[in-house]
Coordinates of C-alpha atoms and ligand atoms in Angstrom, one line a residue:
Chain A
M1 CA 126.7 94.2 127.0
I2 CA 123.1 95.2 128.1
S3 CA 121.6 96.2 131.3
I4 CA 119.1 97.9 132.6
Q5 CA 118.3 99.2 135.7
S6 CA 115.5 100.5 137.8
L7 CA 113.1 100.3 135.0
T8 CA 109.3 101.4 135.4
H9 CA 107.0 102.8 132.7
N10 CA 103.5 103.6 132.6
Y11 CA 101.4 104.1 129.8
H12 CA 98.8 107.0 129.6
N13 CA 95.7 106.0 131.8
G14 CA 97.2 102.3 131.9
P15 CA 98.8 99.8 134.5
T16 CA 102.6 100.9 135.7
L17 CA 104.8 98.0 135.0
K18 CA 107.9 97.4 136.9
F19 CA 110.7 95.6 135.3
P20 CA 113.5 94.0 137.5
D21 CA 117.3 94.7 136.8
W22 CA 118.5 92.6 134.0
E23 CA 121.9 92.0 132.6
I24 CA 122.5 90.4 129.4
L25 CA 126.4 89.4 128.6
N26 CA 127.6 89.4 125.3
Q27 CA 126.8 86.2 122.9
E28 CA 123.8 85.2 125.5
Q29 CA 121.0 84.1 124.9
W30 CA 117.4 84.3 126.8
L31 CA 114.1 84.0 126.7
L32 CA 111.9 86.9 127.9
L33 CA 108.6 84.9 129.4
G34 CA 105.5 86.3 131.1
A35 CA 101.7 86.2 131.0
S36 CA 100.1 88.0 128.3
G37 CA 99.9 92.2 129.2
S38 CA 102.4 91.2 131.7
G39 CA 104.8 94.2 129.5
K40 CA 107.0 91.9 127.5
S41 CA 106.5 94.0 124.6
T42 CA 106.7 97.4 126.4
L43 CA 110.2 96.2 127.7
L44 CA 111.2 95.1 124.6
N45 CA 110.5 98.7 123.0
I46 CA 112.1 100.1 125.6
I47 CA 115.4 97.8 125.2
S48 CA 115.4 99.1 121.4
G49 CA 115.1 102.5 121.9
L50 CA 111.6 102.9 120.4
L51 CA 109.7 104.0 123.9
K52 CA 111.5 106.3 126.1
P53 CA 110.4 105.1 129.5
Q54 CA 109.6 106.8 133.0
N55 CA 112.1 106.0 134.9
G56 CA 115.5 104.0 134.7
K57 CA 118.2 103.2 132.4
V58 CA 119.1 101.5 129.6
N59 CA 123.1 100.6 128.6
L60 CA 124.1 98.9 125.7
N61 CA 127.8 98.9 125.7
E62 CA 128.8 101.7 127.7
T63 CA 126.4 104.3 126.1
D64 CA 123.5 104.9 127.9
L65 CA 120.4 104.8 125.4
Y66 CA 118.1 107.6 126.9
S67 CA 120.6 109.8 127.0
L68 CA 120.8 110.0 122.9
S69 CA 119.1 112.5 120.9
Q70 CA 116.1 111.3 118.2
K71 CA 118.4 111.0 115.7
E72 CA 121.6 109.7 117.2
M73 CA 119.2 107.1 119.0
D74 CA 117.5 105.9 115.3
R75 CA 121.1 105.6 113.8
F76 CA 122.5 103.8 117.0
R77 CA 119.4 101.4 116.8
G78 CA 120.4 100.9 113.4
Q79 CA 123.1 100.3 114.0
N80 CA 123.7 97.7 117.1
I81 CA 119.8 96.8 117.8
G82 CA 118.2 94.0 115.2
I83 CA 114.5 93.5 115.9
I84 CA 112.0 91.0 114.3
F85 CA 108.7 91.6 114.9
Q86 CA 106.3 89.0 115.1
K87 CA 104.8 89.9 111.8
P88 CA 107.5 90.5 109.1
H89 CA 106.6 93.8 108.3
L90 CA 108.9 94.1 104.9
I91 CA 108.1 97.1 102.1
K92 CA 106.3 96.4 99.2
S93 CA 107.5 98.2 96.8
L94 CA 111.2 96.7 97.2
N95 CA 112.2 93.1 96.2
I96 CA 113.5 90.1 98.9
F97 CA 117.3 91.9 98.4
D98 CA 116.1 95.3 98.5
N99 CA 114.6 94.9 101.7
V100 CA 117.7 93.7 103.4
A101 CA 120.2 96.1 101.8
L102 CA 117.4 98.5 103.0
A103 CA 118.3 97.9 106.6
S104 CA 122.0 98.6 105.6
S105 CA 121.1 102.6 104.0
L106 CA 118.8 103.3 106.2
A107 CA 121.6 103.3 109.6
G108 CA 124.1 104.3 107.9
V109 CA 126.3 101.3 106.6
K110 CA 127.8 100.6 103.5
I111 CA 125.4 98.3 102.0
N112 CA 127.5 94.8 101.3
Q113 CA 126.3 92.9 98.4
S114 CA 127.9 89.6 99.5
R115 CA 126.8 90.0 102.9
V116 CA 123.5 90.5 102.3
M117 CA 124.1 87.5 99.9
D118 CA 125.7 85.3 101.7
L119 CA 122.9 85.8 105.2
L120 CA 119.7 85.6 102.5
S121 CA 121.1 81.9 101.3
S122 CA 121.8 80.6 105.2
L123 CA 118.6 81.1 105.4
G124 CA 117.4 79.4 102.0
L125 CA 116.0 82.4 100.3
E126 CA 119.0 82.6 97.4
D127 CA 116.7 81.6 94.5
K128 CA 113.7 84.5 96.2
T129 CA 116.2 87.9 96.2
K130 CA 114.3 89.4 93.0
N131 CA 111.1 88.3 94.0
Y132 CA 108.9 90.7 96.6
P133 CA 107.2 90.0 99.2
E134 CA 103.9 89.2 98.0
E135 CA 105.5 86.2 96.1
L136 CA 107.1 84.7 99.9
S137 CA 104.9 82.7 101.9
Q138 CA 104.7 83.5 106.1
G139 CA 107.5 81.3 107.1
Q140 CA 109.9 82.5 104.1
L141 CA 109.0 86.3 104.6
Q142 CA 110.4 86.0 108.9
R143 CA 113.4 84.8 107.3
V144 CA 114.1 87.6 105.5
S145 CA 112.8 90.1 108.5
I146 CA 115.6 88.2 110.4
A147 CA 117.8 88.6 108.0
R148 CA 117.3 92.0 107.6
A149 CA 117.8 92.4 111.5
L150 CA 121.3 90.8 111.3
V151 CA 122.6 92.8 108.2
N152 CA 124.2 95.7 110.4
K153 CA 125.8 92.6 112.3
P154 CA 124.1 94.2 115.4
A155 CA 125.1 93.7 119.1
L156 CA 121.7 92.9 120.2
L157 CA 119.1 90.6 118.2
I158 CA 115.4 91.0 119.6
A159 CA 112.4 88.9 118.8
D160 CA 109.2 89.8 120.0
E161 CA 106.8 86.6 119.4
P162 CA 108.4 85.4 116.2
T163 CA 107.2 82.1 116.0
S164 CA 103.0 83.3 117.4
S165 CA 101.9 83.2 113.9
L166 CA 103.8 80.2 112.4
D167 CA 102.6 76.3 112.6
D168 CA 105.1 73.8 114.5
E169 CA 107.2 72.8 111.7
N170 CA 107.7 76.8 111.3
A171 CA 108.1 77.9 114.1
D172 CA 111.3 74.9 115.4
N173 CA 112.6 76.4 111.9
V174 CA 112.8 80.1 113.3
L175 CA 113.6 79.4 116.3
K176 CA 116.9 77.3 115.1
I177 CA 117.4 80.0 113.1
L178 CA 117.5 82.3 115.6
T179 CA 119.5 80.7 118.2
Q180 CA 122.1 79.4 115.4
Q181 CA 122.3 82.8 113.6
A182 CA 123.1 85.0 117.0
A183 CA 125.6 82.5 117.6
E184 CA 127.7 82.8 113.8
N185 CA 127.1 86.6 114.3
H186 CA 128.3 87.0 117.9
A187 CA 125.3 88.8 118.9
S188 CA 123.3 88.8 122.3
L189 CA 119.3 87.4 121.6
V190 CA 116.0 88.1 123.5
I191 CA 113.0 86.4 122.2
A192 CA 110.3 87.3 123.8
T193 CA 107.4 84.9 123.9
H194 CA 104.2 83.0 125.5
D195 CA 104.8 80.2 123.0
R196 CA 104.6 76.8 125.3
R197 CA 106.8 75.4 121.9
V198 CA 109.5 77.8 122.9
K199 CA 110.2 77.0 126.7
D200 CA 113.2 75.3 127.1
K201 CA 115.0 75.5 123.9
L202 CA 117.3 78.7 125.4
N203 CA 119.3 77.9 128.6
K204 CA 118.6 81.8 130.1
E205 CA 115.2 83.0 131.4
Y206 CA 113.6 86.2 132.4
L207 CA 110.4 86.1 134.2
L208 CA 108.0 89.0 134.2
Chain B
M1 CA 119.7 102.6 98.4
N2 CA 119.0 106.0 98.5
I3 CA 115.5 107.7 99.5
L4 CA 115.2 109.0 95.7
R5 CA 115.0 105.5 94.2
L6 CA 113.1 104.0 97.4
S7 CA 110.4 107.0 96.7
T8 CA 110.5 106.2 92.7
K9 CA 109.7 102.6 93.7
N10 CA 107.1 103.8 96.0
L11 CA 105.3 105.7 93.4
L12 CA 105.8 102.6 90.9
R13 CA 103.4 100.1 92.7
N14 CA 101.1 102.9 92.4
K15 CA 101.1 102.9 88.4
L16 CA 97.6 104.3 87.6
T17 CA 97.1 107.1 90.8
T18 CA 100.9 108.0 89.7
F19 CA 100.2 108.4 85.7
L20 CA 97.0 110.6 86.7
N21 CA 98.8 113.0 89.0
I22 CA 101.7 113.4 86.7
I23 CA 99.5 114.1 83.0
L24 CA 97.4 116.4 85.7
V25 CA 100.4 118.3 86.1
A26 CA 101.2 118.4 82.9
F27 CA 97.7 119.2 81.0
G28 CA 98.1 122.4 83.2
V29 CA 101.8 123.3 82.3
A30 CA 101.3 122.7 78.2
I31 CA 98.0 124.9 78.3
L32 CA 100.8 128.0 80.0
T33 CA 103.6 126.3 77.7
I34 CA 101.4 127.3 74.8
L35 CA 100.1 130.8 76.2
F36 CA 103.9 131.4 76.9
L37 CA 105.1 130.5 73.4
A38 CA 102.1 131.7 71.4
S39 CA 101.7 135.3 73.0
T40 CA 105.6 135.8 73.3
Q41 CA 105.8 134.6 69.7
I42 CA 102.6 136.8 68.3
G43 CA 103.9 139.7 70.4
D44 CA 107.3 139.6 68.4
K45 CA 106.2 138.9 65.3
L46 CA 103.7 141.9 65.6
E47 CA 106.7 144.4 66.3
Q48 CA 109.2 142.9 64.5
N49 CA 107.0 143.6 61.2
A50 CA 105.9 146.8 62.0
K51 CA 109.3 147.8 62.9
D52 CA 110.2 150.7 61.0
I53 CA 106.5 152.1 60.1
D54 CA 105.1 154.5 61.5
L55 CA 102.1 155.2 59.4
V56 CA 100.0 153.0 57.0
V57 CA 97.3 154.6 53.9
G58 CA 94.8 152.8 52.6
A59 CA 91.5 152.9 51.5
K60 CA 88.9 153.7 54.1
G61 CA 87.2 150.7 56.0
S62 CA 88.5 149.0 59.6
P63 CA 92.3 150.5 60.5
L64 CA 93.5 147.0 62.2
Q65 CA 92.3 145.0 58.3
L66 CA 94.2 148.0 57.1
I67 CA 97.5 146.6 59.3
L68 CA 96.8 143.2 59.1
S69 CA 96.8 143.2 55.2
S70 CA 99.8 145.6 54.4
I71 CA 102.0 144.9 57.2
Y72 CA 101.0 141.4 58.4
H73 CA 99.7 140.2 54.9
I74 CA 97.0 138.4 57.1
D75 CA 93.6 139.8 56.1
F76 CA 92.1 141.2 53.0
P77 CA 93.1 144.8 52.3
T78 CA 90.2 147.0 52.8
G79 CA 90.4 148.0 49.2
N80 CA 92.5 150.4 46.6
I81 CA 93.0 154.1 46.7
P82 CA 93.6 156.7 43.5
L83 CA 97.3 156.6 42.6
K84 CA 96.8 160.7 42.0
D85 CA 95.8 160.9 45.8
A86 CA 98.9 158.6 46.9
T87 CA 101.3 160.2 44.8
E88 CA 100.5 163.8 46.0
L89 CA 100.6 162.2 49.8
M90 CA 103.9 160.8 49.2
Q91 CA 105.3 164.1 48.5
N92 CA 104.3 165.4 51.2
P93 CA 107.3 167.3 53.0
M94 CA 106.7 165.3 56.6
V95 CA 107.4 161.9 54.2
K96 CA 111.0 160.9 54.9
R97 CA 110.0 157.6 53.0
A98 CA 106.7 156.2 51.3
V99 CA 106.7 152.8 50.0
P100 CA 103.6 152.2 47.4
L101 CA 101.7 148.8 47.6
A102 CA 99.9 146.5 44.8
L103 CA 98.3 143.6 46.2
G104 CA 95.8 141.1 45.2
D105 CA 97.7 137.9 44.0
N106 CA 99.7 135.4 45.6
F107 CA 101.4 132.1 44.9
Q108 CA 100.9 128.8 46.9
G109 CA 99.2 131.3 49.4
H110 CA 102.3 133.5 49.3
R111 CA 101.6 137.0 48.7
I112 CA 102.8 138.9 45.7
V113 CA 103.0 142.0 46.8
G114 CA 104.0 145.0 43.7
T115 CA 106.1 147.7 45.0
D116 CA 109.5 149.5 44.0
S117 CA 113.1 149.7 45.4
G118 CA 111.6 151.8 48.9
F119 CA 110.2 147.9 50.2
V120 CA 114.2 147.1 50.0
S121 CA 115.6 149.9 52.0
L122 CA 112.5 150.0 54.6
Y123 CA 113.4 146.2 55.5
G124 CA 116.8 146.4 54.7
L125 CA 116.3 142.9 52.6
K126 CA 119.9 141.6 51.2
L127 CA 119.9 138.7 48.2
V128 CA 121.3 135.6 49.0
A129 CA 121.1 134.4 45.2
G130 CA 120.4 136.6 41.7
K131 CA 119.1 140.4 42.0
F132 CA 116.1 142.2 42.6
W133 CA 113.3 142.0 40.4
S134 CA 113.8 145.2 37.9
R135 CA 111.4 144.7 35.0
D136 CA 108.1 143.8 34.7
L137 CA 106.9 140.1 35.6
E138 CA 110.4 139.5 37.4
A139 CA 109.9 138.9 41.2
T140 CA 112.2 138.7 44.2
I141 CA 111.2 135.8 47.0
G142 CA 111.7 135.4 50.4
S143 CA 113.3 132.7 51.9
G144 CA 110.6 130.3 53.0
V145 CA 108.6 130.8 49.7
A146 CA 112.0 129.8 47.7
A147 CA 112.3 126.8 50.6
E148 CA 108.2 125.7 50.4
A149 CA 107.5 126.3 46.7
H150 CA 111.1 124.7 45.7
L151 CA 111.9 128.0 43.1
K152 CA 115.2 129.1 42.5
V153 CA 116.5 131.5 40.3
G154 CA 115.4 131.6 36.6
D155 CA 112.6 129.4 37.1
K156 CA 109.1 130.8 36.1
F157 CA 105.7 130.2 38.5
F158 CA 102.1 131.3 37.8
G159 CA 100.4 134.1 40.3
A160 CA 97.1 133.7 41.3
H161 CA 94.2 135.8 41.8
G162 CA 93.2 136.2 45.6
L163 CA 95.0 135.7 48.5
S164 CA 94.9 132.7 49.4
D165 CA 93.6 130.1 47.1
A166 CA 95.0 128.9 43.7
S167 CA 91.7 128.3 42.0
D168 CA 91.9 131.3 39.6
E169 CA 95.5 131.0 38.0
H170 CA 96.8 133.9 35.8
K171 CA 97.9 131.6 32.7
H172 CA 98.5 134.1 30.2
H173 CA 101.3 136.0 32.5
A174 CA 104.7 133.8 33.9
Y175 CA 106.9 135.5 36.6
T176 CA 110.5 135.0 36.6
V177 CA 112.2 134.4 39.6
T178 CA 115.6 136.9 39.4
G179 CA 116.8 137.2 42.9
I180 CA 115.8 135.3 46.6
L181 CA 116.6 136.8 49.8
Q182 CA 118.0 136.0 52.8
A183 CA 115.7 135.1 55.5
Q184 CA 115.0 138.2 57.8
G185 CA 113.3 136.3 60.3
N186 CA 109.8 138.6 59.4
I187 CA 107.0 138.8 57.1
T188 CA 109.1 139.3 53.9
D189 CA 110.3 136.2 54.1
N190 CA 106.8 134.8 52.9
L191 CA 106.1 137.2 50.1
I192 CA 107.3 137.6 46.6
L193 CA 108.3 141.2 45.9
T194 CA 108.1 142.5 42.2
N195 CA 106.8 146.5 40.5
I196 CA 103.6 148.0 40.4
G197 CA 103.6 147.3 36.7
S198 CA 103.3 143.5 36.9
V199 CA 100.0 143.2 39.2
Y200 CA 98.8 145.9 36.6
K201 CA 99.5 143.5 34.0
M202 CA 97.9 140.4 35.4
H203 CA 94.9 142.9 36.1
E204 CA 94.3 143.9 32.5
P205 CA 90.9 144.1 31.4
D206 CA 91.3 143.0 27.6
H207 CA 92.1 139.2 28.4
D208 CA 88.8 139.0 30.5
E209 CA 85.7 140.7 30.4
H210 CA 84.3 140.0 33.7
E211 CA 87.4 140.7 35.5
A212 CA 87.2 143.9 34.3
Q213 CA 83.7 144.7 35.6
K214 CA 84.9 143.7 39.3
E215 CA 84.8 147.0 41.5
A216 CA 87.8 145.4 44.1
E217 CA 90.0 144.7 41.0
I218 CA 93.4 147.0 41.2
S219 CA 93.4 149.5 37.7
N220 CA 96.1 151.3 36.6
K221 CA 95.5 154.4 38.5
E222 CA 95.4 152.7 42.0
I223 CA 97.4 151.0 44.3
T224 CA 96.2 149.1 47.8
S225 CA 98.3 150.9 50.2
I226 CA 101.4 153.3 51.5
L227 CA 104.0 152.1 54.0
I228 CA 105.1 155.7 55.6
Q229 CA 108.1 157.0 57.7
Y230 CA 108.1 160.4 58.8
R231 CA 110.5 163.1 58.8
S232 CA 109.7 164.0 62.4
P233 CA 108.3 162.6 65.2
M234 CA 106.3 165.2 65.6
S235 CA 104.4 164.2 62.8
V236 CA 102.0 161.9 64.7
V237 CA 99.4 163.9 66.0
I238 CA 98.9 166.3 62.2
F239 CA 99.3 163.6 60.0
P240 CA 97.1 160.9 60.1
R241 CA 94.8 163.5 61.0
M242 CA 95.1 165.5 57.8
V243 CA 95.0 162.3 55.6
N244 CA 91.8 161.2 57.5
Q245 CA 90.2 164.7 57.3
S246 CA 91.1 166.1 54.1
T247 CA 91.4 163.1 51.9
N248 CA 88.9 160.1 50.8
M249 CA 91.7 157.8 52.3
Q250 CA 92.4 156.3 55.5
A251 CA 95.7 156.2 57.8
A252 CA 96.3 153.4 60.6
S253 CA 99.1 153.8 63.4
P254 CA 100.5 150.3 63.1
A255 CA 102.2 150.9 66.9
M256 CA 98.3 151.6 67.9
E257 CA 96.3 149.0 66.3
S258 CA 98.8 146.3 67.1
A259 CA 98.0 147.2 70.9
R260 CA 94.9 147.0 70.5
L261 CA 94.4 143.5 67.9
F262 CA 97.0 142.4 71.4
S263 CA 94.5 143.5 73.6
L264 CA 92.0 141.8 72.3
I265 CA 93.8 138.4 72.1
G266 CA 94.9 139.2 75.5
V267 CA 91.5 138.7 76.6
G268 CA 91.8 135.0 75.3
I269 CA 94.9 134.7 77.2
E270 CA 94.2 135.7 80.1
T271 CA 90.5 133.1 80.3
L272 CA 93.1 130.0 79.5
K273 CA 95.6 131.4 81.8
W274 CA 93.0 130.7 84.8
F275 CA 91.1 127.6 82.8
A276 CA 95.5 126.5 83.4
L277 CA 95.8 127.9 86.7
L278 CA 92.4 126.0 88.2
I279 CA 94.0 122.7 86.1
M280 CA 97.1 122.7 88.1
A281 CA 95.0 123.8 91.7
I282 CA 93.4 120.5 90.9
S283 CA 96.7 118.7 90.2
A284 CA 97.5 119.6 93.4
L285 CA 94.3 118.6 95.9
S286 CA 94.7 115.5 93.6
V287 CA 98.5 115.0 94.7
F288 CA 97.8 115.5 98.0
I289 CA 94.8 113.4 98.4
S290 CA 96.6 110.4 97.0
L291 CA 99.6 111.5 99.2
Y292 CA 97.5 111.2 102.4
N293 CA 95.1 108.5 101.4
A294 CA 98.6 106.6 101.1
M295 CA 100.3 107.7 104.0
K296 CA 97.5 105.4 106.2
E297 CA 99.4 102.2 104.1
K298 CA 102.6 103.8 104.3
K299 CA 103.0 104.4 107.8
Y300 CA 103.7 100.8 108.5
D301 CA 106.4 101.2 106.1
L302 CA 107.7 104.3 107.9
A303 CA 107.8 103.1 110.9
V304 CA 109.7 99.8 109.8
M305 CA 112.0 102.1 108.3
R306 CA 112.5 103.7 111.9
S307 CA 113.2 100.6 113.3
L308 CA 115.8 100.2 111.4
G309 CA 117.1 103.6 111.8
A310 CA 115.7 106.2 109.7
S311 CA 115.5 109.4 111.1
K312 CA 112.1 111.4 111.3
A313 CA 114.0 113.9 108.6
K314 CA 114.8 111.3 106.3
L315 CA 111.5 110.2 106.0
F316 CA 109.8 113.1 106.2
F317 CA 112.0 114.0 102.6
L318 CA 111.1 110.6 101.4
V319 CA 107.5 111.7 101.6
M320 CA 108.2 115.4 100.0
L321 CA 110.2 113.7 97.5
E322 CA 107.2 111.3 96.1
G323 CA 105.2 114.4 95.8
L324 CA 108.0 116.6 93.8
L325 CA 108.8 114.0 91.9
I326 CA 105.1 113.4 90.5
T327 CA 105.0 117.4 89.9
V328 CA 108.2 117.9 88.8
S329 CA 107.9 115.3 85.5
G330 CA 104.9 116.2 85.0
A331 CA 105.9 119.9 84.8
I332 CA 108.9 119.0 82.4
L333 CA 106.2 116.5 80.6
G334 CA 103.8 119.8 79.9
L335 CA 106.8 121.8 78.5
F336 CA 107.4 118.6 76.1
I337 CA 103.8 118.7 75.3
G338 CA 103.4 122.2 74.9
H339 CA 106.1 122.5 72.5
L340 CA 105.3 119.5 70.2
A341 CA 101.6 120.8 70.9
L342 CA 102.3 124.1 69.3
H343 CA 104.6 122.7 66.3
M344 CA 101.7 120.5 65.3
I345 CA 99.7 123.7 65.5
A346 CA 102.8 125.3 63.6
H347 CA 102.6 122.3 60.8
Y348 CA 99.1 122.9 59.9
Q349 CA 98.7 126.5 60.1
E350 CA 97.2 127.5 56.9
S351 CA 98.8 131.1 56.8
S352 CA 102.4 131.4 56.4
Q353 CA 102.4 135.3 57.2
A354 CA 101.6 134.1 61.1
R355 CA 103.0 130.8 61.7
L356 CA 104.6 130.0 65.0
T357 CA 107.2 127.4 65.9
G358 CA 107.3 125.0 68.7
L359 CA 110.9 125.2 69.0
Y360 CA 111.1 128.3 70.6
F361 CA 111.9 128.8 74.2
V362 CA 111.0 131.7 76.6
T363 CA 112.1 131.8 79.9
D364 CA 108.8 132.0 81.7
E365 CA 108.8 128.4 81.1
L366 CA 111.4 128.2 84.1
Y367 CA 108.9 129.2 86.0
L368 CA 106.2 126.6 85.2
I369 CA 109.5 124.1 86.7
I370 CA 109.4 126.4 89.8
A371 CA 105.5 126.5 89.8
G372 CA 105.8 122.0 89.7
L373 CA 108.3 122.4 92.4
V374 CA 105.6 124.8 94.2
I375 CA 102.9 122.6 93.9
G376 CA 105.0 119.5 95.0
V377 CA 105.9 121.1 98.0
V378 CA 102.2 122.4 98.6
A379 CA 100.7 118.8 98.1
S380 CA 103.0 117.1 100.5
I381 CA 103.7 119.5 103.2
L382 CA 100.6 117.9 104.8
P383 CA 101.3 113.9 104.4
A384 CA 105.0 114.5 105.1
I385 CA 104.6 116.5 109.0
Q386 CA 102.8 113.2 109.6
I387 CA 106.1 111.3 109.8
Y388 CA 106.9 113.4 112.8
R389 CA 103.6 112.1 114.8
V390 CA 103.8 108.7 113.7
D391 CA 104.5 106.5 117.3
I392 CA 106.7 103.6 116.0
A393 CA 106.6 101.6 119.6
Q394 CA 102.3 101.4 118.7
T395 CA 102.3 101.5 115.1
L396 CA 104.5 98.5 115.2
S397 CA 103.2 96.8 117.9
K398 CA 99.6 96.6 116.8
E399 CA 98.6 93.8 114.3
K400 CA 97.4 94.4 111.4
Ligands
ATP1 N1 100.3 102.2 123.8 C1 99.3 101.9 124.8 N2 98.5 102.5 125.9 C2 98.2 102.0 126.9 N3 98.2 100.7 127.2 C3 98.9 100.4 126.9 C4 100.1 100.2 125.8 N4 100.7 99.6 125.1 C5 100.4 98.2 126.0 N5 99.7 98.6 127.2 C6 99.8 97.9 128.5 O1 100.6 97.6 129.0 C7 100.3 96.8 129.4 C8 101.7 95.7 129.2 O2 101.6 95.6 127.1 P1 102.6 94.9 126.6 O3 102.0 94.8 124.9 O4 103.7 95.4 127.0 O5 102.0 93.3 126.7 P2 102.8 91.9 126.0 O6 103.6 91.3 127.7 O7 103.6 92.1 125.3 O8 101.5 90.8 126.0 P3 101.3 90.1 125.3 O9 102.0 88.7 125.5 O10 99.8 89.9 124.6 O11 102.1 90.4 123.8 C9 98.9 96.0 128.9 O12 98.3 95.6 130.3 C10 98.4 96.8 128.1 O13 97.0 96.8 128.3
MG2 MG1 103.0 91.3 123.5

């Protein structure tokens, strides 16, 4: 279970952003909606432990995120939170299999080869495992980044504008995959978007 | 997947830059390796060959040349000295042991040395086959000679006039091999020992009228030089002065001349050393620039890895490791190239007397590996420290 309480953040010579309290129960799927510049990305960065807020608390399964040391936080994030960025951000020098396996080894989790293979084939990438990121399409790369986010069986899956750079068909696909995989892996899901196509696809909404 | 594998993959992605940097480091290390190896080997050889010889007496001329020709068998002799004067000197009470040398011929580049049994005890020679020479035209050969010229006990060969080439053979007298020496690891391995009478016989004037007229030619009343051991160290001061002032010969001390020779070589070695250090410094700079430039592109990768759970320290080592992999593999490659190059140089070296080898290791080489490590650290520490300044959230939310 994830909860945020009285969160505010103030960028250096930027606006002060206030975030309403929020509780996400296990395996719930949420849309994070708001206008451009309303602070969606900022909130997701705070929840995933990448950006320390000025005030307030973030709890994930009884762990107060910002009471952890930097190093503990990195590890906690690696093991409990899967992040999907707008761009796939894969490591160019590693092939697809290694890119996914890397998430395990960096989080200090033993690499589970069959888990990696299962994930990749459930995302339709079983014949691309030995290819390098340059050899894949945008949609395929986005699917690899989903596999990477899921490989450590995180409690929370976060996606920031996962569809904005994809065409209708791919956007629909990625959305389906996200909801389906989150359910299969018993993870809570939060998708931040201002993409009209995504609206009404998830039943819960948090508005900024 | 450990960070070693990750950094190797990163390096392999930029093959050309990596290769260039490794070559730069290797080049500097190779030059230093060759210098270390060659100077220690030359120093060792100088020392070993002159070990028990206090003084060399020969014809007037350059003292260094006298030492080079009579002890190291490299240069030409300064000339010859009258046998009568030499005998007189050899019987001086200050002299414990005196070994006469008569030089002038060679066999396939190996010098033929006319001498007496004193030479055997001076160098502590032992046989592996046959016996020592006793009569004229009998020869005992060094292990290196036997191996290179494929000579066995009982074989015959012709000496050639001069000290290195075989154009002018003494066809009328053949030497017989009577014995082969144990390998000593010094100059005697490459010498052919015989008695002084044989050398005289080669140069008897009755066969060839031209030869008789050449002044430098050795005759029955001359030898080339004498190797001397003192009875007491006190003689170091008096004896050479006595020779130089009261006779028509010159005395040269191997210790002094070797030191002088080494200091001459030393200037060249010093220059090359600075050159190699300059190359190493350039290689450090080049590795630094490559890593630093790569950081711009890598900032993204590193931010992703942080978001995947890697700590700052881990990524710091990842970048350090890339620098270290380049410089350490460069250092190892350089050592290898250095040994190989010296071995090739030795292979094509003409004088068998001063031959070097690449199959020789000195402890200084360890310092070269350490130098590789240090260069790697110096070159990668600044790029690696940038890890601590990367703001992941900001880097990742910026579109690329
Ligand atoms: N690094 C920063 N420094 C200063 N101000 C920032 C920084 N990042 C974001 N902001 C400001 O904070 C506000 C919220 O930005 P954020 O990126 O969270 O919005 P968003 O809802 O994700 O918008 P979009 O839908 O366009 O992605 C914006 O007004 C933005 O200008
Ligand atoms: Mg945003």
